[in-house]
CSV table of C-alpha atoms in Angstrom, one decimal:
chain,number,residue,atom,x,y,z
A,254,MET,CA,-240.4,-202.6,-48.3
A,255,LYS,CA,-238.7,-200.6,-45.6
A,256,LEU,CA,-238.8,-197.6,-47.7
A,257,GLU,CA,-242.3,-197.8,-48.8
A,258,TYR,CA,-243.4,-198.3,-44.8
A,259,SER,CA,-241.3,-195.1,-44.3
A,260,ILE,CA,-243.1,-193.0,-47.0
A,261,LEU,CA,-246.3,-194.4,-45.9
A,262,GLU,CA,-245.9,-193.7,-42.0
A,263,HIS,CA,-244.9,-190.0,-43.1
A,264,LEU,CA,-247.9,-189.6,-45.2
A,265,SER,CA,-250.0,-190.8,-42.5
A,266,ASN,CA,-248.7,-189.0,-39.6
A,267,ASN,CA,-248.5,-185.8,-41.6
A,268,ASP,CA,-251.9,-186.0,-43.1
A,269,ASN,CA,-253.9,-182.5,-43.2
A,270,GLY,CA,-255.6,-183.2,-46.5
A,271,ARG,CA,-252.5,-181.5,-48.4
A,272,PHE,CA,-249.9,-182.8,-50.5
A,273,VAL,CA,-246.7,-183.6,-47.8
A,274,ASP,CA,-243.3,-183.3,-49.2
A,275,VAL,CA,-241.5,-186.8,-49.0
A,276,THR,CA,-238.4,-185.6,-50.6
A,277,PHE,CA,-235.8,-185.8,-47.7
A,278,ILE,CA,-237.1,-189.1,-46.2
A,279,GLU,CA,-234.0,-191.0,-47.5
A,280,ASP,CA,-230.8,-189.8,-49.2
A,281,ASP,CA,-231.4,-191.8,-52.5
A,282,TYR,CA,-233.6,-189.6,-54.5
A,283,VAL,CA,-234.3,-192.0,-57.2
A,284,SER,CA,-235.2,-194.8,-55.0
A,285,ILE,CA,-237.8,-192.8,-53.5
A,286,GLY,CA,-238.9,-191.7,-56.8
A,287,ASN,CA,-239.2,-195.5,-57.7
A,288,ALA,CA,-240.9,-196.4,-54.2
A,289,LEU,CA,-243.7,-193.3,-54.9
A,290,ASN,CA,-244.2,-194.6,-58.7
A,291,GLU,CA,-245.0,-198.3,-57.1
A,292,LEU,CA,-247.0,-197.2,-54.4
A,293,ARG,CA,-248.8,-195.0,-57.0
A,294,GLY,CA,-249.4,-198.0,-59.2
A,295,ARG,CA,-250.8,-199.8,-56.6
A,296,ASN,CA,-253.4,-197.1,-55.9
A,297,MET,CA,-252.1,-196.2,-52.5
A,298,ILE,CA,-251.0,-192.6,-52.8
A,299,VAL,CA,-251.6,-189.5,-55.1
A,300,ILE,CA,-248.2,-187.9,-56.3
A,301,ASP,CA,-248.5,-184.1,-57.1
A,302,GLU,CA,-247.4,-183.8,-60.7
A,303,ASN,CA,-247.4,-180.0,-60.4
A,304,SER,CA,-244.8,-179.5,-57.7
A,305,SER,CA,-241.9,-179.4,-59.5
A,306,ARG,CA,-241.2,-176.1,-61.6
A,307,ASP,CA,-239.4,-175.6,-65.0
A,308,PHE,CA,-236.8,-173.0,-64.8
A,309,LYS,CA,-235.4,-173.5,-68.4
A,310,ALA,CA,-236.7,-170.0,-69.4
A,311,PHE,CA,-235.0,-168.1,-66.5
A,312,GLY,CA,-231.6,-170.1,-67.5
A,313,ILE,CA,-231.6,-172.5,-64.6
A,314,GLY,CA,-230.5,-175.8,-65.6
A,315,ASN,CA,-233.2,-178.9,-64.6
A,316,ASP,CA,-230.6,-181.0,-63.3
A,317,ARG,CA,-231.3,-180.6,-59.5
A,318,LYS,CA,-233.7,-182.3,-57.3
A,319,LYS,CA,-237.1,-181.7,-57.4
A,320,SER,CA,-239.6,-181.7,-54.4
A,321,LEU,CA,-241.8,-184.9,-54.5
A,322,LYS,CA,-245.2,-184.5,-52.9
A,323,ALA,CA,-247.7,-186.9,-52.2
A,324,LYS,CA,-251.0,-187.6,-50.3
A,325,ILE,CA,-251.8,-190.9,-48.8
A,326,LYS,CA,-255.3,-192.4,-50.2
A,327,MET,CA,-257.5,-195.1,-47.9
A,328,ASN,CA,-256.0,-197.9,-49.5
A,329,GLY,CA,-252.4,-197.1,-48.5
A,330,ARG,CA,-253.9,-196.2,-45.3
A,331,ILE,CA,-255.0,-199.9,-44.7
A,332,TYR,CA,-251.9,-200.9,-45.9
A,333,TYR,CA,-249.9,-198.9,-43.7
A,334,HIS,CA,-251.5,-200.1,-40.7
A,335,SER,CA,-251.5,-203.9,-41.6
A,336,LEU,CA,-247.4,-203.4,-41.9
A,337,LYS,CA,-247.3,-201.7,-38.8
A,338,SER,CA,-249.1,-204.3,-36.9
A,339,LYS,CA,-246.7,-206.9,-38.5
A,340,VAL,CA,-243.7,-204.8,-37.3
A,341,ASP,CA,-245.3,-204.3,-33.9
A,342,LYS,CA,-246.0,-208.2,-33.6
A,343,LYS,CA,-242.0,-208.7,-34.9
A,344,ASP,CA,-240.8,-206.4,-32.2
A,345,SER,CA,-242.7,-207.9,-29.3
A,346,GLN,CA,-241.8,-211.6,-30.6
A,347,ASP,CA,-238.2,-210.2,-30.6
A,348,LYS,CA,-238.4,-208.9,-27.1
A,349,ASN,CA,-240.3,-211.9,-25.8
A,350,GLU,CA,-237.4,-214.1,-27.4
A,351,ASN,CA,-235.0,-212.1,-25.7
A,352,ARG,CA,-236.4,-212.3,-22.4
A,353,TRP,CA,-236.6,-216.3,-22.6
A,354,SER,CA,-233.4,-216.9,-23.6
A,355,LEU,CA,-231.7,-214.5,-20.9
A,356,SER,CA,-234.0,-216.2,-18.2
A,357,TYR,CA,-232.5,-219.7,-19.7
A,358,PHE,CA,-229.2,-218.6,-18.2
A,359,PHE,CA,-230.3,-217.7,-14.8
């Protein structure tokens, strides 16, 4: 869920109507691909299938990391904002909890 949130946050913050590169959000390339496929399956993003190129004709192998580009849809934007509100509530509760526990000792 943390990776999905990071992807949706990146797409939402950099939304300009074009596909946005999400390849380097995290070091694990396979988990990014799995998270993108999961989000696409839930109809939250669109993945650019034409962003990767095949260089076999030029004698270059295809064992390298390909650029992963995606665009956020309205469902993804709604889901991102609901996750963001949950994270914000959790952070504010943690701050209040720490404050009360600290005041208990004084």
